[in-house]
Coordinates of C-alpha atoms and ligand atoms in Angstrom, one line a residue:
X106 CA -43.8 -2.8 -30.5
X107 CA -41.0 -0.8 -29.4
X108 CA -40.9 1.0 -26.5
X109 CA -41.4 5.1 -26.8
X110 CA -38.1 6.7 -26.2
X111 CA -38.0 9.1 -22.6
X112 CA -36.7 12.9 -23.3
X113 CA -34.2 14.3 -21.3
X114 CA -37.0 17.0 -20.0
X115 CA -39.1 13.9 -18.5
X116 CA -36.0 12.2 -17.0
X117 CA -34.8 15.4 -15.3
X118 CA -37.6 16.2 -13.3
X119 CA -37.1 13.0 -10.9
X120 CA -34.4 14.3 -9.5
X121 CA -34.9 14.3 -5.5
X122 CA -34.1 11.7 -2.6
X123 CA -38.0 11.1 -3.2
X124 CA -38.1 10.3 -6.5
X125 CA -34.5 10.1 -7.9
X126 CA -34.1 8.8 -11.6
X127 CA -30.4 8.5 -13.4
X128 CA -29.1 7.9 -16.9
X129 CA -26.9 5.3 -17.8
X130 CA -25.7 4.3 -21.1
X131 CA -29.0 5.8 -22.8
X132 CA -31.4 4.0 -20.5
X133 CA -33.4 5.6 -17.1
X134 CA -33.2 3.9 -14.1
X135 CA -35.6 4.7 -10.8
X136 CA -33.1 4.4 -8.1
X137 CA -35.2 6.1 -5.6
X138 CA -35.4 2.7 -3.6
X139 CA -31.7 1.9 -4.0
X140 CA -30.3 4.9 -2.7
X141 CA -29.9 3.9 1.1
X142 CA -28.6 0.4 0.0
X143 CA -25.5 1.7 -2.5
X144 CA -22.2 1.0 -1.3
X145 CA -20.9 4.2 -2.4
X146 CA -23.6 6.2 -0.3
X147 CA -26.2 7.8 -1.8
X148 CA -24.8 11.4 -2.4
X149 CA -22.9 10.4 -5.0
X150 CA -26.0 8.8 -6.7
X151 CA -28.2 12.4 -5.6
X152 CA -25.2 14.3 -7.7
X153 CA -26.7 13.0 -11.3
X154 CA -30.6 12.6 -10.4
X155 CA -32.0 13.6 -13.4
X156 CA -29.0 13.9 -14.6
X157 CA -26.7 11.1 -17.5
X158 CA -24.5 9.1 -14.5
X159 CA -23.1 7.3 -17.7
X160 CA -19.2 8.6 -16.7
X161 CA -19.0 8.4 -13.3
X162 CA -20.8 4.6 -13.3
X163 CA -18.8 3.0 -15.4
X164 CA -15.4 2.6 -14.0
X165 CA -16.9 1.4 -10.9
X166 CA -19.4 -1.1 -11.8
X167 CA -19.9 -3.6 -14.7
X168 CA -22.0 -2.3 -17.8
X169 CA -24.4 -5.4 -16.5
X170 CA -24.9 -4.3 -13.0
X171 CA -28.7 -2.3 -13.4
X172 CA -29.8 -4.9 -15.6
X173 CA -28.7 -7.9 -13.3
X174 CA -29.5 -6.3 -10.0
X175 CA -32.0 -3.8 -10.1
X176 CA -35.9 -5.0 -10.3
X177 CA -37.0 -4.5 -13.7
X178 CA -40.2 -2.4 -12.6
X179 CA -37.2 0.5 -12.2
X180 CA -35.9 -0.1 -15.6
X181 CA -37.8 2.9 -17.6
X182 CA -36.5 2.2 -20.8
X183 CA -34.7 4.2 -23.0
X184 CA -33.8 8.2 -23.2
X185 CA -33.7 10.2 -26.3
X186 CA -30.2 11.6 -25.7
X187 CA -30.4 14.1 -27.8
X188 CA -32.8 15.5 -25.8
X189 CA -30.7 15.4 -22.4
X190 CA -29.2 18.7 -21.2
X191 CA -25.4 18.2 -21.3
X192 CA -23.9 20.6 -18.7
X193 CA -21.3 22.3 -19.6
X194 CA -18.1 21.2 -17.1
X195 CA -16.0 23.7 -16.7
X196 CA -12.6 22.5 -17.6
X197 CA -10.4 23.1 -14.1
X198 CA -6.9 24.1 -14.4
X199 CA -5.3 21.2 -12.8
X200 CA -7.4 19.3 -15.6
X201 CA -5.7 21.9 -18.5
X202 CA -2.2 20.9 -16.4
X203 CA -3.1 17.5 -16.6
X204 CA -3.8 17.6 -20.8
X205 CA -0.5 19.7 -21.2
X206 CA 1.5 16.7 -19.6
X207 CA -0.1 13.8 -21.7
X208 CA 1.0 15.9 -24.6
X209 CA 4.4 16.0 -23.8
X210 CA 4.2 12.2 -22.7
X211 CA 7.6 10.1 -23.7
X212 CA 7.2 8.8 -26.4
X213 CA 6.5 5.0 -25.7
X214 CA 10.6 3.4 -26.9
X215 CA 11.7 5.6 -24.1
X216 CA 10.1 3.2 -21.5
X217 CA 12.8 0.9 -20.8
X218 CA 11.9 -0.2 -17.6
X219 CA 8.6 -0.8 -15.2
X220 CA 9.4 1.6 -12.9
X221 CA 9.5 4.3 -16.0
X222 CA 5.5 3.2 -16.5
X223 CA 4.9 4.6 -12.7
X224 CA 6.6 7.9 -13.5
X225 CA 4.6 8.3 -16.3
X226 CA 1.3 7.2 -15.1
X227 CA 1.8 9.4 -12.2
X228 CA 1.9 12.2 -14.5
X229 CA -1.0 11.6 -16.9
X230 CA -3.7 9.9 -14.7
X231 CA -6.3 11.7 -13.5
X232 CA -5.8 12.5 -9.8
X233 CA -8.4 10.4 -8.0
X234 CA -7.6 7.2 -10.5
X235 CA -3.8 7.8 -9.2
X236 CA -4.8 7.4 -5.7
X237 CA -6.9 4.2 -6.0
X238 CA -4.0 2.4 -7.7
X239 CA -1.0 3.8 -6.1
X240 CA -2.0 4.0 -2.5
X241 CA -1.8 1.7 0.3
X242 CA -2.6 0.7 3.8
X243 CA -2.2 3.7 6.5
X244 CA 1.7 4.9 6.1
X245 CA 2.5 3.1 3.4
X246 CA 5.4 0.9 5.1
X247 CA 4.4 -2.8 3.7
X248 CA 3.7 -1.1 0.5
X249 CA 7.5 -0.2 0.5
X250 CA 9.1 -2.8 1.9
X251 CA 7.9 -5.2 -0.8
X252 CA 9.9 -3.5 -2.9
X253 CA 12.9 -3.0 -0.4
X254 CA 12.7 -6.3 0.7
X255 CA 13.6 -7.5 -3.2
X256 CA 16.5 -5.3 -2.4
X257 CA 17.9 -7.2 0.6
X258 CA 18.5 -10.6 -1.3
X259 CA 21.9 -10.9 -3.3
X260 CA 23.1 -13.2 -6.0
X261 CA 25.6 -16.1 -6.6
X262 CA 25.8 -16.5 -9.8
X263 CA 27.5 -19.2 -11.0
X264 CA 30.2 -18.8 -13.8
X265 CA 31.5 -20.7 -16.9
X266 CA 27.9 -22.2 -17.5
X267 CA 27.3 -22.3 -21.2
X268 CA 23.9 -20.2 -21.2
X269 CA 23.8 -19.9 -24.9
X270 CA 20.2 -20.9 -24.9
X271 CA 18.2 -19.8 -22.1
X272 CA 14.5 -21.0 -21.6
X273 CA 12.9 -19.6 -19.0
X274 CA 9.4 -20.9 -19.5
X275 CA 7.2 -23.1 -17.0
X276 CA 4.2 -24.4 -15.9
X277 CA 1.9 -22.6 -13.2
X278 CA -1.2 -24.6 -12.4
X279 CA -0.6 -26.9 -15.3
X280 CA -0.6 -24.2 -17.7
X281 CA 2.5 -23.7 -20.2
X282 CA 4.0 -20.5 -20.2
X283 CA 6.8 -18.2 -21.6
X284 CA 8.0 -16.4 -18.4
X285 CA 6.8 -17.3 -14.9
X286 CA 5.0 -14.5 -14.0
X287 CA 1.3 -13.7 -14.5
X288 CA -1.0 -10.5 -13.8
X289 CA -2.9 -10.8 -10.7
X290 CA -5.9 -8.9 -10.4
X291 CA -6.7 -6.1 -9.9
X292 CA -9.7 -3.9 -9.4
X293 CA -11.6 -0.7 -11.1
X294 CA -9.5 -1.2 -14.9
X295 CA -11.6 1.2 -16.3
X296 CA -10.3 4.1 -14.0
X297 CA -6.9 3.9 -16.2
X298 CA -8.6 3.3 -19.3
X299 CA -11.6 3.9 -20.8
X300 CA -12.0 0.0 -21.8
X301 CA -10.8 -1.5 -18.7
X302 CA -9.5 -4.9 -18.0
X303 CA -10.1 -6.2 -21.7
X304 CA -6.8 -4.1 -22.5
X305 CA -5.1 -6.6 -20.1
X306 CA -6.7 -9.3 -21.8
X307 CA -5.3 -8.6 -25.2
X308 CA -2.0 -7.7 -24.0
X309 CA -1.7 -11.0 -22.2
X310 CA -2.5 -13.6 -24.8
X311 CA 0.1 -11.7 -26.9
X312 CA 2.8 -12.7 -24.3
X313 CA 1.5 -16.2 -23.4
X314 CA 0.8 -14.6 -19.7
X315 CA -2.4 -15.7 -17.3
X316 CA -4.8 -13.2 -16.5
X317 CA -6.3 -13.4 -13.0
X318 CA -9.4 -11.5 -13.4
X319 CA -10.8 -9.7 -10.4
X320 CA -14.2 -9.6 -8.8
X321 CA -14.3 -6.0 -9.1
X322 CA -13.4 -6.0 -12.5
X323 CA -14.9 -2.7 -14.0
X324 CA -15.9 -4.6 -16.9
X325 CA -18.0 -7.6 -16.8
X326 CA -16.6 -10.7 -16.1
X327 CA -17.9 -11.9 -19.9
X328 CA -16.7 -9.0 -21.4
X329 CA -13.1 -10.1 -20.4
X330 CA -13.6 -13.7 -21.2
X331 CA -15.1 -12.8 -24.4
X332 CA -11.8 -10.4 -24.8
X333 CA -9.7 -13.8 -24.7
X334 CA -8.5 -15.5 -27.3
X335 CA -9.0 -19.5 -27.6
X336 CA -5.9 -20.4 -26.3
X337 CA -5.4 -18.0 -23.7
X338 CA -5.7 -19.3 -20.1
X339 CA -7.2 -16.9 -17.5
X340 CA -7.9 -17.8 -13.4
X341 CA -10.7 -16.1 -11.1
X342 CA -10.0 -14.2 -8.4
X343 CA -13.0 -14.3 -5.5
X344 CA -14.1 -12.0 -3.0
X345 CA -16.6 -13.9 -1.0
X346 CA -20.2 -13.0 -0.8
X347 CA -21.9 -12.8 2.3
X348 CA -24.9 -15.1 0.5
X349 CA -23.2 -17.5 -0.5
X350 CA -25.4 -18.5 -3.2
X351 CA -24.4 -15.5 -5.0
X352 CA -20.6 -17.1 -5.3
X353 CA -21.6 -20.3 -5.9
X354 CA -23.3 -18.7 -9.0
X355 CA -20.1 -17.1 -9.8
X356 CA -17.7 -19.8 -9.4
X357 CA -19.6 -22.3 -11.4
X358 CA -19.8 -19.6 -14.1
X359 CA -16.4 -18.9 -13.9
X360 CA -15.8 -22.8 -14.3
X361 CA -18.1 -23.0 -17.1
X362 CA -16.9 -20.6 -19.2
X363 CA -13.2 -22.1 -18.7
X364 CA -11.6 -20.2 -16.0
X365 CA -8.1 -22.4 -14.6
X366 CA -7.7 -21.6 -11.4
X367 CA -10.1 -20.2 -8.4
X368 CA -8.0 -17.3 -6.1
X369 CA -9.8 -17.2 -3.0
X370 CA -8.6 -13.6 -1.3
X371 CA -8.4 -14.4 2.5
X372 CA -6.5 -10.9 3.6
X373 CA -9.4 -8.9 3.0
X374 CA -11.6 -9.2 6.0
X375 CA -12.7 -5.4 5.6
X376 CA -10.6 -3.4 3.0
X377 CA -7.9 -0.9 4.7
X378 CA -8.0 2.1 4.9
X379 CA -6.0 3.7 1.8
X380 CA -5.8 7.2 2.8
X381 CA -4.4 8.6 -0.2
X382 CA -7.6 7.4 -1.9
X383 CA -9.9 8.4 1.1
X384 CA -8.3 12.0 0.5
X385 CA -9.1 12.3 -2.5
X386 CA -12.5 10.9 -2.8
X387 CA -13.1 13.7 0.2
X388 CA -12.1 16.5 -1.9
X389 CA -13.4 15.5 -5.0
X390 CA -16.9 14.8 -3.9
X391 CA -17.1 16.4 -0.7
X392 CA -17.2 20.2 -2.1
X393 CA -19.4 19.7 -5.0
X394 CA -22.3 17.1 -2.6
X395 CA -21.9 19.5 -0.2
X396 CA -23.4 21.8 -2.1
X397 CA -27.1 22.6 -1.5
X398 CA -27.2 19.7 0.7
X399 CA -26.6 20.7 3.5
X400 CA -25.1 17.6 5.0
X401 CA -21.5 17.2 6.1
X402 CA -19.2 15.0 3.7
X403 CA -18.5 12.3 4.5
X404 CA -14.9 11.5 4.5
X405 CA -14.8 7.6 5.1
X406 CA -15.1 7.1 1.7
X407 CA -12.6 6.1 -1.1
X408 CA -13.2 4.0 -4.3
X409 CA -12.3 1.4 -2.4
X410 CA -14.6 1.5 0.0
X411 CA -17.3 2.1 -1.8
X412 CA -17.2 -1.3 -3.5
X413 CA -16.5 -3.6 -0.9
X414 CA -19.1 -3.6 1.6
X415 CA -20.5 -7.1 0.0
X416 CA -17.4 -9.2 1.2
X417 CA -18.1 -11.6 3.9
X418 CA -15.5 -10.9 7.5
X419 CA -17.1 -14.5 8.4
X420 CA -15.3 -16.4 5.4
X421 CA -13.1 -19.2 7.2
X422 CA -11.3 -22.2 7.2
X423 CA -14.6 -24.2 7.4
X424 CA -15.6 -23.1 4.4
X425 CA -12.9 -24.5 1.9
X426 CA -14.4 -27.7 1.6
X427 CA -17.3 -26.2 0.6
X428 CA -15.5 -24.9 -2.3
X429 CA -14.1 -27.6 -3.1
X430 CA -17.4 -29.3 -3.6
X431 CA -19.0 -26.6 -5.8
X432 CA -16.0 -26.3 -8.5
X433 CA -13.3 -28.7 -10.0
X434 CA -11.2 -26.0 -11.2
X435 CA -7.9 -25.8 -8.1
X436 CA -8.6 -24.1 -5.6
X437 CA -5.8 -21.1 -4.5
X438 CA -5.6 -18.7 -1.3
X439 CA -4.5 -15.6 -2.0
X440 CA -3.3 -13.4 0.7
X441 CA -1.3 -16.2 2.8
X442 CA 1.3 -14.9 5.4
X443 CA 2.8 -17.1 7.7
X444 CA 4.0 -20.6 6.7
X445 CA 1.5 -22.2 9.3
X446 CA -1.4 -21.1 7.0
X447 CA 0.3 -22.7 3.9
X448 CA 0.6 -25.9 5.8
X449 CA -3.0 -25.7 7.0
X450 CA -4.2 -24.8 2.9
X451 CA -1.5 -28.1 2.1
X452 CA -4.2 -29.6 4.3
X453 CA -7.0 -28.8 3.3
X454 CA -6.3 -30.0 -0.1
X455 CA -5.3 -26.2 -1.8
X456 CA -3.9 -26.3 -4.9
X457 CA -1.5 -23.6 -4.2
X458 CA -1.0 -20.4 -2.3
X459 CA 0.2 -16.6 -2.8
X460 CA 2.1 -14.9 -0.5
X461 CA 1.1 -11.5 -0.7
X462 CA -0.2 -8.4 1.6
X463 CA -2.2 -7.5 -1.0
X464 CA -0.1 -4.9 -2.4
X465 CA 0.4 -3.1 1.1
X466 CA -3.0 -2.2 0.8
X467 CA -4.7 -4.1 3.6
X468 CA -2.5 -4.8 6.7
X469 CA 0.5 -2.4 7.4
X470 CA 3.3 -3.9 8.6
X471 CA 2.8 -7.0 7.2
X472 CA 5.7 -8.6 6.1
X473 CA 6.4 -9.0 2.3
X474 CA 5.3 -11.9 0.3
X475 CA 9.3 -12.7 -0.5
X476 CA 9.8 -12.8 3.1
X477 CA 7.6 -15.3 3.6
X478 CA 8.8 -17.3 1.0
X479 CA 12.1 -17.5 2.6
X480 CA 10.5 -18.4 5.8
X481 CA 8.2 -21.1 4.0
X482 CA 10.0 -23.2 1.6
X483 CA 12.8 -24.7 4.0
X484 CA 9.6 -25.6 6.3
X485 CA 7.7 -27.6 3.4
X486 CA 11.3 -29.3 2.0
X487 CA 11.7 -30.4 5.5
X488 CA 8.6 -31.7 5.8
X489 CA 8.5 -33.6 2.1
X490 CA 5.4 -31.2 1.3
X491 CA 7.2 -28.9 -1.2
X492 CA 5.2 -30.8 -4.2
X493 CA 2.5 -30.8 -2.3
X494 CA 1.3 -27.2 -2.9
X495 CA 2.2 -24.2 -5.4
X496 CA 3.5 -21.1 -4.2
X497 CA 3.3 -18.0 -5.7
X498 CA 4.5 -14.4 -4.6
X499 CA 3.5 -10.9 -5.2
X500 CA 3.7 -8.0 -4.3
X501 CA 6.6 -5.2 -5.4
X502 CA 7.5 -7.3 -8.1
X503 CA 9.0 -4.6 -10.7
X504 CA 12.3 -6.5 -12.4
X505 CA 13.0 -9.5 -13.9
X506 CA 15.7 -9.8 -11.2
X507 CA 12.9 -9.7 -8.7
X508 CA 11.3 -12.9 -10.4
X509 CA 14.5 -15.1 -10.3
X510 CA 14.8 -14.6 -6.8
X511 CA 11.3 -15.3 -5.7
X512 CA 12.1 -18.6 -8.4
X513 CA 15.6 -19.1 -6.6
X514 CA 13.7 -19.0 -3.0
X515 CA 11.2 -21.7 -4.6
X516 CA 8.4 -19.9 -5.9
X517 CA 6.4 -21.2 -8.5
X518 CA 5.9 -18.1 -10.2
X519 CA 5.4 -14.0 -9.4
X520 CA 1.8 -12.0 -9.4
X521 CA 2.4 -8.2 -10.9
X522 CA -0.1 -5.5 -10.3
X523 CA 0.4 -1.9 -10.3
X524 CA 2.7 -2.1 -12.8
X525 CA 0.6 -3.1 -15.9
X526 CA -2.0 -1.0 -14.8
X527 CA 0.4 2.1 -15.0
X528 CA 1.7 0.6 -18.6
X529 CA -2.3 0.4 -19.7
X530 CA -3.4 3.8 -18.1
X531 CA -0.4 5.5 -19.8
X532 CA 0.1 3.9 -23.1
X533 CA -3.0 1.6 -23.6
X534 CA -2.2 -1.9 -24.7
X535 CA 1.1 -1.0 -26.7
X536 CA 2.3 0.1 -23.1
X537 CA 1.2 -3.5 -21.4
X538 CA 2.7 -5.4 -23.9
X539 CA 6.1 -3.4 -23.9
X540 CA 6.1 -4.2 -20.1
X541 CA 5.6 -7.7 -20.5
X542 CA 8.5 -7.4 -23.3
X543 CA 10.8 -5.5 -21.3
X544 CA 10.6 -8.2 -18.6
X545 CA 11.0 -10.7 -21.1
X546 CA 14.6 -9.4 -22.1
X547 CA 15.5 -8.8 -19.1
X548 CA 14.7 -12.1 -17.6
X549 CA 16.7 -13.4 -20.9
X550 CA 19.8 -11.7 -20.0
X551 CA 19.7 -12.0 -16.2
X552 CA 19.1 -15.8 -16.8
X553 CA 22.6 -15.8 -18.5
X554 CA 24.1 -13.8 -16.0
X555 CA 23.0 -15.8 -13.1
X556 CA 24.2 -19.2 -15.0
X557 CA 21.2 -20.6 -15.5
X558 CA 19.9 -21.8 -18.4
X559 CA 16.3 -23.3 -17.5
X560 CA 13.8 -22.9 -14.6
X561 CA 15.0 -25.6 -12.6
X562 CA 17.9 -24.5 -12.8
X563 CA 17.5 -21.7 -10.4
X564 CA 17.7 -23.0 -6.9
X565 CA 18.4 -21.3 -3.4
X566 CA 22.7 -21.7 -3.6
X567 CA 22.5 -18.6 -6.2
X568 CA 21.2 -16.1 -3.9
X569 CA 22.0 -14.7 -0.6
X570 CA 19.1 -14.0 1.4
X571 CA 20.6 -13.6 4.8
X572 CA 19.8 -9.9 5.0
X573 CA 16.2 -10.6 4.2
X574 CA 14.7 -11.1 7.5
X575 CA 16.4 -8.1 8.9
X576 CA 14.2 -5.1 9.2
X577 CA 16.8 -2.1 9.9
X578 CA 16.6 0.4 7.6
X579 CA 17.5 -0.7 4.3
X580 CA 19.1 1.2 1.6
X581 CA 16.6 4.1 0.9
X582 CA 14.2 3.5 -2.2
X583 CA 14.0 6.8 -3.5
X584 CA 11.8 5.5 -6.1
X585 CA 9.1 4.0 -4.0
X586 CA 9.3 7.1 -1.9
X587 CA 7.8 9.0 -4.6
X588 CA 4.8 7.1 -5.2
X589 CA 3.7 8.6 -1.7
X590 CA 2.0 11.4 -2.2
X591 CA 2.6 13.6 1.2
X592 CA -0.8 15.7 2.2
X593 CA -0.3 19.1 1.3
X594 CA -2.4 21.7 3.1
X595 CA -6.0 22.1 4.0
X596 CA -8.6 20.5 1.8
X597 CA -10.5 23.0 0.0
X598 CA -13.7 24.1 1.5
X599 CA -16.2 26.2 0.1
X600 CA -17.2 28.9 2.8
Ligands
FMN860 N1 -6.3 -8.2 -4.9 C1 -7.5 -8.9 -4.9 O1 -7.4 -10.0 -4.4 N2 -8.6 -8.4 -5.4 C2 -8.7 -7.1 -5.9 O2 -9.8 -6.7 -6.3 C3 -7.6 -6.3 -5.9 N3 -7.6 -5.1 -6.4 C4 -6.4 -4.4 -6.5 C5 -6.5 -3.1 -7.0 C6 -5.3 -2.3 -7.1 C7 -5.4 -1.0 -7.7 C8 -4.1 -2.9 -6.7 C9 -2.8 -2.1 -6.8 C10 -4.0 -4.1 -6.1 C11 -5.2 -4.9 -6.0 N4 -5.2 -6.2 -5.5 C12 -6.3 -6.9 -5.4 C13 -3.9 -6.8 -5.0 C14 -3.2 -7.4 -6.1 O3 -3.8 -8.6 -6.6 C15 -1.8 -7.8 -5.7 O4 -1.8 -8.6 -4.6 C16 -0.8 -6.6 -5.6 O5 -1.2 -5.6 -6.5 C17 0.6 -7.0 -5.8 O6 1.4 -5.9 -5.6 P1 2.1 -5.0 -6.8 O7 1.0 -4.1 -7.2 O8 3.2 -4.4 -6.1 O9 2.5 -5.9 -7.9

């Protein structure tokens, strides 16, 4: 028998702390019980009781979430959505701004570089989905220097080297592919675009690129398998649950369904504090919850935030065996900075490691992933451990120049992040793929350039990376200095 549909009219009148019901994707949910437990705070939730949450859910949780987590005695079954009220949002003028500027977007030929993705993106993305990608820890300074640092290593190219075929494909983690580089993961997809991580997906297997597919995707970690095509290799990247049974569920799924590579994050104790994000989440909740509430906002919040609280601050060496013995696939840390922790993860039997600050976004003034690099590789040559381990790099990434320097300093291959997801929230897939196609030319002629005709090619004689550990002030990236967004004045406040 099927179940008698809920109207609108029913759903709306649990719409209290007490008794609070929400909408999402045509189903009601009782989430009276869960409101003290979300990890977004429940004023968010209190904002749609009654009320379809179906937008503001879905970028920050997988469709599966209520079905998977919440008891099945608050699943009321489905709404008659014709019958729910749909409020009439008035359309704000930065939002009519905001439509004017997608229409007069470049068109999509005029990208010729990754950097032209950023401008764009920066543009056309709705403000608060701006902040969660583009910002970083406190004042930004790791989040720059990754890119400056890239700017403080110089080439030797060598001449007269017949470079009339260039092949600049590899292995990473015993995959094949075209161009050492893959995209690492990254969180909340479907802020950028309305389907999310899948976009990535498809633009990937089109290039021959690994995905690395986040815990946090916004879409479920099927839905981006399923995206996949049957060659197409993707890894797992893992925030660690504080019950631990919970990622050993994940893990062995992930192995099952025929992930590569497992890409344990270790600089991610507690998330830092974006404050570009944090602002923004303040002013764009904080004057509308405030609102009959009569509570103070809360201002500790960003997206960020609001999806982390899970991750285990207890995770530790100790438990790497532990990994080891609940998966097969190779086991990577991502987030190393210091070449003692790469000889402790040679140790302890890692597969590989990245060195990365996570994007800037966790410990300012940590030093850039390239840096370390530099500081790593003479260490584990020395030491006859160099084939021991991978090592991969990320972090400000943005040419293919940057790529055949982290290869020259002995990098297995480069993790991009930002930039596809500017390329995807701008253009959609079309806009990934050109990305990955830009840097494919550009690593074709740069190859030549350089004199160097094949991956192994590259070595540490065709750069200069004497300037690299020096932290004066560099030449001034102007470009990075746009992507911070100064505060300007007072947050508005409703009197
Ligand atoms: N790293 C993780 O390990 N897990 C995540 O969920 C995650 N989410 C991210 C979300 C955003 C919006 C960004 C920009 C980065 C995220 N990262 C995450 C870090 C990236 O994997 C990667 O280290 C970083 O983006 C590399 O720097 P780039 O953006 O300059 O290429």
């Amino acid at each position: 028998m099927t179940k008698v549909e809920l109207t609108g009219v029913e759903v709306a009148k649990h719409k209290s702390a007490d008794d609070c019901w929400v909408i999402v994707h045509g189903r009601a949910y009782d989430v009276t019980d869960f409101l003290p437990e979300h990890p977004g705070g429940s004023k968010i939730i209190l904002k749609y009781a009654g009320k379809d949450a179906t937008e503001e859910f879905d970028p920050i949780h997988p469709p599966d979430t209520l079905e998977k987590y919440l008891p099945k005695d608050k699943h009321k079954g489905p709404v008659d959505m014709s019958t729910v009220v749909v409020e009439k949002q008035e359309v704000l003028p930065e939002e009519q701004e905001r439509m004017k500027r997608i229409e007069e977007m470049p068109l999509l030929e005029q990208c010729y570089n990754l950097l032209d993705f950023e401008g764009v993106a920066k543009r056309v993305m709705k403000k608060t989905a701006w902040g969660y990608y583009s910002s970083a820890a406190d004042d930004e300074i790791t989040l720059r220097e990754n890119q400056t640092a890239f700017q403080r290593i110089w080439f030797r190219p060598k001449i007269l080297v017949n470079v009339e075929k260039v092949d600049f494909s590899t292995t990473m983690l015993g995959t094949k592919v075209d161009i050492p580089f893959y995209v690492t993961a990254t969180a909340l997809g479907k802020l950028g675009h309305v389907e999310g991580e899948v976009v990535l997906t498809r633009a990937s297997a089109r290039h021959n690129v690994v995905q690395m597919i986040p815990t946090l995707a916004s879409c479920s970690f099927d839905e981006i398998m399923d995206a996949a095509d049957a060659s197409q290799v993707q890894w797992l990247q893992l925030y660690v649950n504080k019950d631990r049974a919970i990622t050993k569920r994940i893990v062995e799924h992930a192995e099952k369904r025929g992930c590569k590579g497992l890409f344990i994050t270790v600089d991610a104790p507690q998330l830092g504090r974006r404050e570009k994000d944090m602002r923004l989440k303040f002013t764009d909740e904080g004057s509308n919850v405030q609102k009959g509430s009569g509570e103070k906002t809360d201002n500790s919040q960003g997206a960020a935030r609001a999806i982390s609280s899970f991750i285990d601050p207890g995770l530790c060496w100790d438990d790497i065996p532990w990994f080891r013995s609940i998966t097969k696939m190779p086991i990577v840390l991502k987030g190393v900075q210091r070449v003692e922790d790469v000889l402790r993860a040679v140790e302890v039997g890692c597969a590989g490691v990245v060195l990365s600050n996570h994007g800037g976004r966790q410990l300012d003034f940590a030093r850039s992933g390239i840096e370390v690099l530099a500081e790593t590789m003479p260490v584990l040559k020395k030491m006859g451990l160099e084939k021991k381990i991978e090592v991969y790099v990320d972090g400000g990434v943005r040419r293919a120049t940057d790529i055949i320097k982290a290869l020259c300093l002995g990098a297995k291959g480069v993790g991009i992040g930002r930039p596809f997801l500017y390329a995807m929230s701008a253009y959609g897939q079309e806009g990934v793929e050109r990305a990955m196609q830009l840097l494919k030319d550009e690593m074709e002629m740069n190859m030549r350039l350089i004199g160097a005709r094949t991956i192994e090619e590259l070595n540490e004689g065709m750069v200069d990376a004497r300037g690299l550990f020096s932290h004066g002030v560099g030449p001034v990236n102007f470009l990075a200095e746009r992507v911070y967004d100064p505060l300007v004045g007072p947050p508005q406040r409703e009197r």
